[in-house]
Amino acid sequence: MEIPSNAPLLDRETKASERPGDHKDELRLWLRMLTCSTLIESEIRTRLREEFKTTLPRFDLMAQLEKSTTGMTVGEVSQRLMVSNGNVTAVVAGLLTDGLVDKRPAAQDRRVQVLTLTAQGRRAFKAMAERHEDWIAELFAGLGSAEIGQLFRLLGGAKASLHQAISNRQNGTPTAAGGNQ
């Protein structure tokens, strides 16, 4: 059965809004943030696949390597991407095959492999990064610059709150459950 194109998407936030009294404001906020993130990521994955025949993990890995002038080890890349070394190794294998990444032994320890973008990889990443920036601008085109600034500041406050709550939990400091109900 095909869903009409004008039908609302049934995402986590929409499901929770069906019974708003069952959910605290903080949960509804989290679901909205998660829904926005998921929508953006899904669209970027689709556009990378359609326009560049590539994946988001490949793009993300190339973005990390593009920042480094001396290259990075698999471990450094995996830390930055917050994924396992195995995940990085699998993505690197495809990039090596496509001639976009080079791998060489580290000077200080020949058992460690250093990854760098090849010239072809730099050109390919530059083209993808320019389009990626355009896509993000397009996705947020419905917001004015003042709204973007306000949202950026509010999310900065949310990020600080998250770091504080995590730090409190790690230090055994009790936190007050509260906020707007």
Coordinates of N, CA, C and O in Angstrom, one line a residue, residues 19-179:
R19 N -0.4 11.5 22.2 CA -0.8 11.5 23.6 C 0.1 12.4 24.4 O 0.9 11.9 25.2
P20 N 0.1 13.8 24.2 CA 1.0 14.7 24.9 C 1.0 14.6 26.4 O 2.1 14.8 27.0
G21 N -0.1 14.3 27.0 CA -0.1 14.2 28.4 C 0.7 13.1 29.0 O 1.0 13.1 30.2
D22 N 1.1 12.1 28.2 CA 1.9 11.0 28.6 C 3.4 11.3 28.6 O 4.1 10.5 29.1
H23 N 3.8 12.5 28.1 CA 5.2 12.8 28.0 C 5.5 14.1 28.5 O 4.9 15.1 28.3
K24 N 6.7 14.2 29.3 CA 7.2 15.4 29.8 C 7.7 16.3 28.7 O 8.1 15.7 27.6
D25 N 7.8 17.6 28.9 CA 8.4 18.5 27.9 C 9.8 18.1 27.4 O 10.1 18.2 26.3
E26 N 10.6 17.6 28.4 CA 12.0 17.3 28.1 C 12.0 16.1 27.1 O 12.8 16.1 26.2
L27 N 11.1 15.1 27.3 CA 11.1 14.0 26.4 C 10.6 14.4 25.0 O 11.2 14.0 24.0
R28 N 9.6 15.3 25.0 CA 9.1 15.8 23.7 C 10.2 16.6 23.0 O 10.3 16.5 21.7
L29 N 11.0 17.4 23.7 CA 12.1 18.1 23.1 C 13.1 17.2 22.5 O 13.6 17.4 21.4
W30 N 13.5 16.1 23.3 CA 14.4 15.2 22.8 C 13.9 14.5 21.5 O 14.7 14.4 20.6
L31 N 12.7 14.1 21.5 CA 12.1 13.5 20.3 C 12.1 14.4 19.1 O 12.4 14.0 18.0
R32 N 11.9 15.7 19.4 CA 11.9 16.7 18.3 C 13.3 16.8 17.7 O 13.6 16.9 16.5
M33 N 14.3 16.9 18.6 CA 15.7 17.0 18.2 C 16.1 15.8 17.4 O 16.8 15.9 16.4
L34 N 15.8 14.6 18.0 CA 16.1 13.4 17.3 C 15.5 13.3 15.9 O 16.1 12.9 14.9
T35 N 14.2 13.7 15.8 CA 13.5 13.7 14.5 C 14.2 14.6 13.5 O 14.4 14.2 12.4
C36 N 14.6 15.8 13.9 CA 15.3 16.7 13.0 C 16.6 16.1 12.6 O 16.9 16.2 11.4
S37 N 17.3 15.6 13.5 CA 18.6 15.0 13.2 C 18.5 13.9 12.2 O 19.2 13.7 11.2
T38 N 17.5 13.0 12.5 CA 17.3 11.8 11.6 C 16.9 12.3 10.2 O 17.3 11.7 9.2
L39 N 16.0 13.3 10.1 CA 15.5 13.8 8.8 C 16.7 14.3 8.0 O 16.9 14.0 6.8
I40 N 17.6 15.1 8.7 CA 18.7 15.7 8.0 C 19.7 14.6 7.5 O 20.1 14.6 6.4
E41 N 20.0 13.7 8.4 CA 21.0 12.6 8.1 C 20.4 11.8 7.0 O 21.2 11.4 6.0
S42 N 19.2 11.4 7.0 CA 18.6 10.6 6.0 C 18.7 11.3 4.6 O 19.0 10.7 3.6
E43 N 18.4 12.6 4.6 CA 18.4 13.3 3.3 C 19.9 13.5 2.8 O 20.1 13.3 1.6
I44 N 20.8 13.7 3.7 CA 22.2 13.8 3.3 C 22.7 12.5 2.7 O 23.4 12.4 1.7
R45 N 22.3 11.4 3.4 CA 22.7 10.0 2.9 C 22.2 9.8 1.5 O 22.9 9.3 0.6
T46 N 20.9 10.2 1.3 CA 20.3 10.0 0.0 C 21.0 10.8 -1.1 O 21.3 10.3 -2.2
R47 N 21.3 12.1 -0.8 CA 21.9 13.0 -1.8 C 23.4 12.5 -2.1 O 23.8 12.6 -3.2
L48 N 24.1 12.1 -1.1 CA 25.5 11.6 -1.3 C 25.4 10.4 -2.2 O 26.2 10.2 -3.1
R49 N 24.5 9.5 -2.0 CA 24.3 8.3 -2.8 C 24.0 8.6 -4.2 O 24.6 8.1 -5.2
E50 N 23.0 9.5 -4.4 CA 22.5 9.8 -5.7 C 23.5 10.6 -6.5 O 23.7 10.4 -7.7
E51 N 24.1 11.6 -5.9 CA 24.9 12.5 -6.7 C 26.4 12.1 -6.8 O 27.0 12.3 -7.8
F52 N 26.9 11.4 -5.7 CA 28.3 11.0 -5.7 C 28.5 9.5 -5.6 O 29.7 9.1 -5.5
K53 N 27.5 8.7 -5.6 CA 27.6 7.3 -5.5 C 28.5 6.9 -4.3 O 29.4 6.1 -4.4
T54 N 28.3 7.6 -3.2 CA 29.1 7.3 -2.0 C 28.2 7.3 -0.7 O 27.0 7.5 -0.8
T55 N 28.8 7.0 0.4 CA 28.0 6.9 1.6 C 28.4 8.0 2.6 O 29.5 8.6 2.5
L56 N 27.6 8.2 3.6 CA 27.9 9.1 4.7 C 29.2 8.7 5.5 O 30.0 9.6 5.8
P57 N 29.4 7.4 5.8 CA 30.6 7.1 6.5 C 31.9 7.4 5.7 O 32.9 7.9 6.2
R58 N 31.8 7.2 4.4 CA 33.0 7.5 3.5 C 33.2 9.1 3.5 O 34.3 9.5 3.7
F59 N 32.1 9.8 3.4 CA 32.2 11.3 3.5 C 32.8 11.7 4.8 O 33.7 12.6 4.8
D60 N 32.3 11.2 5.9 CA 32.7 11.6 7.2 C 34.2 11.3 7.4 O 35.0 12.1 8.0
L61 N 34.6 10.1 7.0 CA 36.0 9.7 7.1 C 36.9 10.6 6.3 O 38.0 11.1 6.7
M62 N 36.5 10.9 5.1 CA 37.3 11.8 4.2 C 37.4 13.2 4.8 O 38.4 13.9 4.7
A63 N 36.3 13.6 5.5 CA 36.3 15.0 6.1 C 37.3 15.0 7.2 O 38.0 16.1 7.4
Q64 N 37.5 13.9 8.0 CA 38.5 13.9 9.0 C 39.9 14.0 8.4 O 40.8 14.7 8.9
L65 N 40.1 13.2 7.4 CA 41.4 13.2 6.7 C 41.8 14.5 6.1 O 42.9 14.9 6.0
E66 N 40.7 15.2 5.5 CA 41.0 16.5 4.9 C 41.5 17.5 5.8 O 42.2 18.4 5.4
K67 N 41.2 17.4 7.1 CA 41.6 18.4 8.1 C 43.1 18.2 8.5 O 43.6 19.1 9.1
S68 N 43.6 17.1 8.2 CA 45.0 16.8 8.6 C 46.0 17.0 7.4 O 45.8 16.4 6.4
T69 N 47.1 17.6 7.7 CA 48.1 17.8 6.7 C 49.1 16.6 6.7 O 49.8 16.4 5.8
T70 N 49.2 15.9 7.9 CA 50.2 14.9 8.0 C 49.5 13.5 8.0 O 50.3 12.5 8.0
G71 N 48.2 13.4 8.0 CA 47.6 12.1 8.0 C 47.1 11.7 9.4 O 47.5 12.4 10.4
M72 N 46.4 10.6 9.5 CA 45.9 10.2 10.7 C 45.9 8.6 10.8 O 45.8 8.0 9.7
T73 N 46.1 8.1 12.0 CA 46.0 6.7 12.1 C 44.5 6.2 12.1 O 43.6 7.0 12.4
V74 N 44.3 4.9 11.9 CA 43.0 4.4 12.0 C 42.4 4.7 13.4 O 41.2 5.1 13.5
G75 N 43.2 4.5 14.4 CA 42.7 4.8 15.8 C 42.3 6.3 16.0 O 41.3 6.5 16.6
E76 N 43.1 7.2 15.4 CA 42.7 8.6 15.5 C 41.4 8.9 14.8 O 40.5 9.6 15.3
V77 N 41.3 8.3 13.6 CA 40.0 8.5 12.9 C 38.8 7.9 13.6 O 37.8 8.5 13.7
S78 N 39.0 6.7 14.2 CA 37.9 6.1 14.9 C 37.5 6.9 16.1 O 36.3 7.0 16.4
Q79 N 38.5 7.5 16.8 CA 38.1 8.3 18.0 C 37.3 9.6 17.5 O 36.3 9.9 18.1
R80 N 37.8 10.2 16.5 CA 37.1 11.4 16.0 C 35.7 11.1 15.5 O 34.7 11.9 15.7
L81 N 35.5 9.9 14.9 CA 34.2 9.5 14.3 C 33.3 8.8 15.4 O 32.2 8.6 15.1
M82 N 34.0 8.5 16.5 CA 33.3 7.7 17.6 C 32.7 6.4 17.1 O 31.6 6.1 17.4
V83 N 33.6 5.7 16.4 CA 33.2 4.3 15.9 C 34.4 3.4 16.2 O 35.5 3.9 16.5
S84 N 34.2 2.1 16.0 CA 35.3 1.2 16.2 C 36.4 1.2 15.1 O 36.1 1.7 14.0
N85 N 37.6 0.7 15.4 CA 38.6 0.6 14.4 C 38.2 -0.2 13.3 O 38.5 0.0 12.1
G86 N 37.4 -1.3 13.6 CA 36.9 -2.2 12.5 C 36.0 -1.5 11.5 O 36.1 -1.7 10.3
N87 N 35.2 -0.6 12.0 CA 34.3 0.2 11.1 C 35.1 1.1 10.2 O 34.9 1.2 9.0
V88 N 36.2 1.7 10.8 CA 37.0 2.6 10.0 C 37.8 1.8 8.9 O 37.9 2.1 7.8
T89 N 38.3 0.6 9.4 CA 39.1 -0.3 8.5 C 38.2 -0.7 7.3 O 38.7 -0.7 6.1
A90 N 37.0 -1.0 7.5 CA 36.1 -1.4 6.4 C 35.9 -0.3 5.4 O 35.9 -0.5 4.2
V91 N 35.7 0.9 5.9 CA 35.4 2.1 5.0 C 36.7 2.4 4.3 O 36.7 2.7 3.1
V92 N 37.9 2.4 5.0 CA 39.2 2.7 4.4 C 39.4 1.7 3.2 O 40.0 2.1 2.2
A93 N 39.1 0.5 3.4 CA 39.3 -0.5 2.3 C 38.7 -0.1 1.0 O 39.3 -0.1 -0.1
G94 N 37.5 0.4 1.0 CA 36.8 0.9 -0.2 C 37.4 2.1 -0.7 O 37.6 2.3 -1.9
L95 N 37.8 3.0 0.2 CA 38.5 4.3 -0.3 C 39.9 4.0 -0.9 O 40.2 4.7 -1.9
L96 N 40.6 3.0 -0.4 CA 41.9 2.6 -1.0 C 41.6 2.0 -2.4 O 42.4 2.4 -3.3
T97 N 40.7 1.2 -2.5 CA 40.3 0.6 -3.8 C 40.0 1.6 -4.8 O 40.4 1.5 -6.0
D98 N 39.3 2.7 -4.4 CA 38.9 3.7 -5.3 C 39.9 4.8 -5.5 O 39.7 5.7 -6.3
G99 N 41.1 4.6 -4.9 CA 42.2 5.6 -5.1 C 42.0 6.9 -4.4 O 42.6 7.9 -4.8
L100 N 41.1 7.0 -3.4 CA 40.8 8.2 -2.7 C 41.7 8.4 -1.4 O 41.8 9.5 -1.0
V101 N 42.2 7.3 -0.9 CA 43.0 7.3 0.3 C 44.2 6.5 0.1 O 44.3 5.6 -0.6
D102 N 45.3 7.0 0.8 CA 46.6 6.3 0.7 C 46.9 5.8 2.2 O 46.5 6.5 3.1
K103 N 47.5 4.7 2.3 CA 47.9 4.1 3.6 C 49.4 3.8 3.6 O 49.9 3.1 2.7
R104 N 50.1 4.3 4.6 CA 51.6 4.1 4.7 C 51.9 3.8 6.1 O 51.3 4.3 7.0
P105 N 53.0 3.1 6.3 CA 53.5 2.9 7.7 C 53.9 4.2 8.4 O 54.5 5.1 7.7
A106 N 53.7 4.4 9.7 CA 54.1 5.5 10.4 C 55.6 5.5 10.6 O 56.2 4.4 10.7
A107 N 56.3 6.6 10.5 CA 57.7 6.7 10.7 C 58.2 6.2 12.0 O 59.2 5.5 12.1
Q108 N 57.5 6.5 13.1 CA 57.9 6.1 14.4 C 57.6 4.7 14.8 O 58.2 4.1 15.7
D109 N 56.6 4.1 14.1 CA 56.2 2.7 14.4 C 55.6 2.1 13.1 O 54.5 2.4 12.8
R110 N 56.3 1.3 12.5 CA 55.9 0.8 11.2 C 54.7 -0.2 11.2 O 54.2 -0.5 10.2
R111 N 54.3 -0.6 12.4 CA 53.1 -1.4 12.6 C 51.9 -0.6 12.5 O 50.8 -1.1 12.2
V112 N 52.0 0.7 12.7 CA 50.9 1.7 12.7 C 50.8 2.2 11.2 O 51.8 2.6 10.6
Q113 N 49.5 2.3 10.7 CA 49.3 2.8 9.4 C 48.7 4.2 9.5 O 47.9 4.5 10.3
V114 N 49.3 5.1 8.6 CA 48.8 6.5 8.5 C 48.0 6.6 7.3 O 48.5 6.2 6.2
L115 N 46.9 7.2 7.4 CA 45.9 7.4 6.3 C 46.0 8.9 5.8 O 46.0 9.8 6.7
T116 N 46.0 9.1 4.5 CA 45.9 10.4 4.0 C 45.0 10.4 2.7 O 44.9 9.3 2.1
L117 N 44.5 11.5 2.4 CA 43.7 11.6 1.2 C 44.7 11.7 0.0 O 45.7 12.4 0.1
T118 N 44.4 11.1 -1.1 CA 45.2 11.3 -2.3 C 44.8 12.6 -3.0 O 43.8 13.2 -2.5
A119 N 45.5 13.0 -4.0 CA 45.1 14.2 -4.7 C 43.7 14.0 -5.3 O 42.8 14.9 -5.2
Q120 N 43.4 12.8 -5.8 CA 42.1 12.5 -6.3 C 41.0 12.5 -5.2 O 39.9 13.1 -5.3
G121 N 41.4 12.0 -4.0 CA 40.5 12.1 -2.8 C 40.2 13.5 -2.4 O 39.1 13.8 -2.0
R122 N 41.2 14.4 -2.4 CA 41.0 15.8 -2.0 C 40.1 16.4 -3.0 O 39.2 17.2 -2.6
R123 N 40.2 16.2 -4.3 CA 39.3 16.8 -5.3 C 37.9 16.3 -5.1 O 36.9 17.0 -5.1
A124 N 37.8 15.0 -4.9 CA 36.5 14.4 -4.7 C 35.8 14.9 -3.4 O 34.6 15.3 -3.4
F125 N 36.6 15.0 -2.3 CA 36.0 15.5 -1.1 C 35.6 17.0 -1.2 O 34.5 17.4 -0.7
K126 N 36.4 17.8 -1.9 CA 36.1 19.2 -2.1 C 34.8 19.3 -2.8 O 33.9 20.1 -2.4
A127 N 34.5 18.6 -3.8 CA 33.3 18.6 -4.6 C 32.1 18.2 -3.7 O 31.1 18.9 -3.6
M128 N 32.3 17.1 -2.9 CA 31.2 16.7 -2.0 C 31.0 17.7 -0.9 O 29.8 18.0 -0.6
A129 N 32.0 18.2 -0.3 CA 31.9 19.2 0.8 C 31.1 20.5 0.3 O 30.3 21.0 1.1
E130 N 31.4 20.9 -0.9 CA 30.7 22.1 -1.4 C 29.2 21.8 -1.5 O 28.4 22.7 -1.2
R131 N 28.9 20.7 -2.1 CA 27.5 20.3 -2.3 C 26.8 20.1 -0.9 O 25.7 20.5 -0.7
H132 N 27.5 19.5 0.0 CA 27.0 19.2 1.4 C 26.6 20.5 2.0 O 25.5 20.6 2.6
E133 N 27.5 21.5 1.9 CA 27.2 22.8 2.5 C 25.9 23.4 1.8 O 25.1 24.0 2.5
D134 N 25.8 23.3 0.5 CA 24.6 23.8 -0.2 C 23.4 23.0 0.3 O 22.3 23.6 0.5
W135 N 23.5 21.7 0.5 CA 22.3 20.9 0.9 C 21.8 21.4 2.3 O 20.7 21.5 2.5
I136 N 22.8 21.6 3.2 CA 22.4 22.0 4.5 C 21.8 23.3 4.5 O 20.7 23.6 5.2
A137 N 22.3 24.3 3.7 CA 21.7 25.6 3.6 C 20.3 25.4 3.0 O 19.3 26.1 3.5
E138 N 20.1 24.6 2.1 CA 18.8 24.3 1.5 C 17.8 23.8 2.5 O 16.6 24.2 2.6
L139 N 18.3 22.8 3.3 CA 17.4 22.2 4.3 C 17.0 23.2 5.4 O 15.9 23.1 6.0
F140 N 17.8 24.2 5.7 CA 17.5 25.2 6.7 C 17.0 26.5 6.1 O 16.8 27.5 6.7
A141 N 16.7 26.5 4.8 CA 16.3 27.7 4.1 C 15.0 28.3 4.6 O 14.7 29.5 4.5
G142 N 14.1 27.6 5.3 CA 12.9 28.1 5.9 C 13.1 28.9 7.1 O 12.1 29.5 7.6
L143 N 14.3 28.9 7.6 CA 14.6 29.7 8.8 C 15.4 31.0 8.4 O 16.3 30.9 7.6
G144 N 15.1 32.1 9.0 CA 15.9 33.3 8.8 C 17.1 33.3 9.6 O 17.3 32.4 10.5
S145 N 18.0 34.2 9.4 CA 19.3 34.2 10.1 C 19.1 34.5 11.6 O 19.9 33.9 12.4
A146 N 18.2 35.3 11.9 CA 17.9 35.5 13.4 C 17.4 34.2 14.0 O 17.9 33.9 15.2
E147 N 16.6 33.5 13.3 CA 16.1 32.2 13.9 C 17.2 31.2 14.0 O 17.3 30.5 15.0
I148 N 18.1 31.2 13.0 CA 19.2 30.2 13.0 C 20.1 30.6 14.2 O 20.6 29.7 15.0
G149 N 20.4 31.9 14.4 CA 21.2 32.3 15.5 C 20.6 32.0 16.9 O 21.3 31.5 17.8
Q150 N 19.3 32.2 17.0 CA 18.6 31.9 18.2 C 18.7 30.4 18.5 O 18.9 29.9 19.6
L151 N 18.4 29.6 17.5 CA 18.4 28.1 17.6 C 19.8 27.7 18.0 O 20.0 26.8 18.9
F152 N 20.8 28.2 17.4 CA 22.2 27.9 17.7 C 22.5 28.2 19.1 O 23.1 27.3 19.8
R153 N 22.1 29.3 19.6 CA 22.4 29.7 21.0 C 21.6 28.7 22.0 O 22.1 28.3 23.0
L154 N 20.3 28.5 21.7 CA 19.5 27.6 22.5 C 20.1 26.2 22.5 O 20.2 25.6 23.6
L155 N 20.5 25.7 21.4 CA 21.2 24.3 21.4 C 22.5 24.3 22.1 O 22.9 23.3 22.7
G156 N 23.2 25.5 22.1 CA 24.4 25.6 22.9 C 24.1 25.5 24.4 O 24.8 24.8 25.1
G157 N 23.0 26.1 24.8 CA 22.6 25.9 26.2 C 22.2 24.5 26.5 O 22.5 23.9 27.6
A158 N 21.5 23.8 25.6 CA 21.1 22.4 25.7 C 22.4 21.6 25.8 O 22.5 20.7 26.7
K159 N 23.4 21.8 25.0 CA 24.6 21.1 25.0 C 25.3 21.2 26.4 O 25.8 20.2 27.0
A160 N 25.4 22.5 26.9 CA 26.0 22.7 28.2 C 25.2 22.0 29.3 O 25.9 21.4 30.2
S161 N 23.9 22.0 29.2 CA 23.1 21.2 30.2 C 23.4 19.7 30.2 O 23.5 19.1 31.2
L162 N 23.5 19.2 29.0 CA 23.8 17.8 28.8 C 25.2 17.4 29.4 O 25.3 16.5 30.2
H163 N 26.2 18.3 29.1 CA 27.5 18.0 29.7 C 27.5 18.1 31.2 O 28.1 17.3 31.9
Q164 N 26.7 19.0 31.7 CA 26.6 19.2 33.2 C 25.9 18.0 33.8 O 26.4 17.4 34.8
A165 N 24.9 17.5 33.2 CA 24.1 16.4 33.7 C 25.0 15.1 33.7 O 25.0 14.3 34.6
I166 N 25.7 14.9 32.6 CA 26.6 13.8 32.5 C 27.7 13.8 33.5 O 28.1 12.8 34.1
S167 N 28.3 15.0 33.7 CA 29.4 15.2 34.7 C 28.8 14.9 36.1 O 29.5 14.2 36.9
N168 N 27.6 15.4 36.4 CA 27.0 15.2 37.7 C 26.9 13.7 37.9 O 27.1 13.2 39.0
R169 N 26.4 13.0 36.9 CA 26.2 11.5 37.1 C 27.5 10.8 37.3 O 27.6 10.0 38.2
Q170 N 28.5 11.2 36.5 CA 29.8 10.5 36.7 C 30.4 10.8 38.0 O 31.2 10.0 38.5
N171 N 30.2 12.0 38.6 CA 30.7 12.4 39.9 C 29.8 12.0 41.0 O 30.2 12.3 42.2
G172 N 28.7 11.4 40.7 CA 27.8 11.0 41.8 C 27.0 12.1 42.4 O 26.5 12.0 43.5
T173 N 27.0 13.3 41.7 CA 26.2 14.4 42.2 C 24.8 14.3 41.9 O 24.4 14.1 40.7
P174 N 23.9 14.3 42.9 CA 22.5 14.2 42.5 C 22.0 15.4 41.7 O 22.5 16.5 41.8
T175 N 21.1 15.1 40.8 CA 20.5 16.2 40.0 C 19.0 16.2 40.2 O 18.4 15.2 40.6
A176 N 18.5 17.4 40.1 CA 17.0 17.6 40.3 C 16.3 17.3 39.0 O 16.6 17.9 38.0
A177 N 15.4 16.4 39.0 CA 14.5 16.2 37.9 C 13.4 17.2 37.9 O 12.7 17.4 38.9
G178 N 13.4 18.0 36.9 CA 12.4 19.1 37.0 C 12.2 19.7 35.6 O 12.3 19.0 34.6
G179 N 12.1 21.0 35.6 CA 11.8 21.7 34.4 C 10.3 21.8 34.2 O 9.5 21.6 35.1

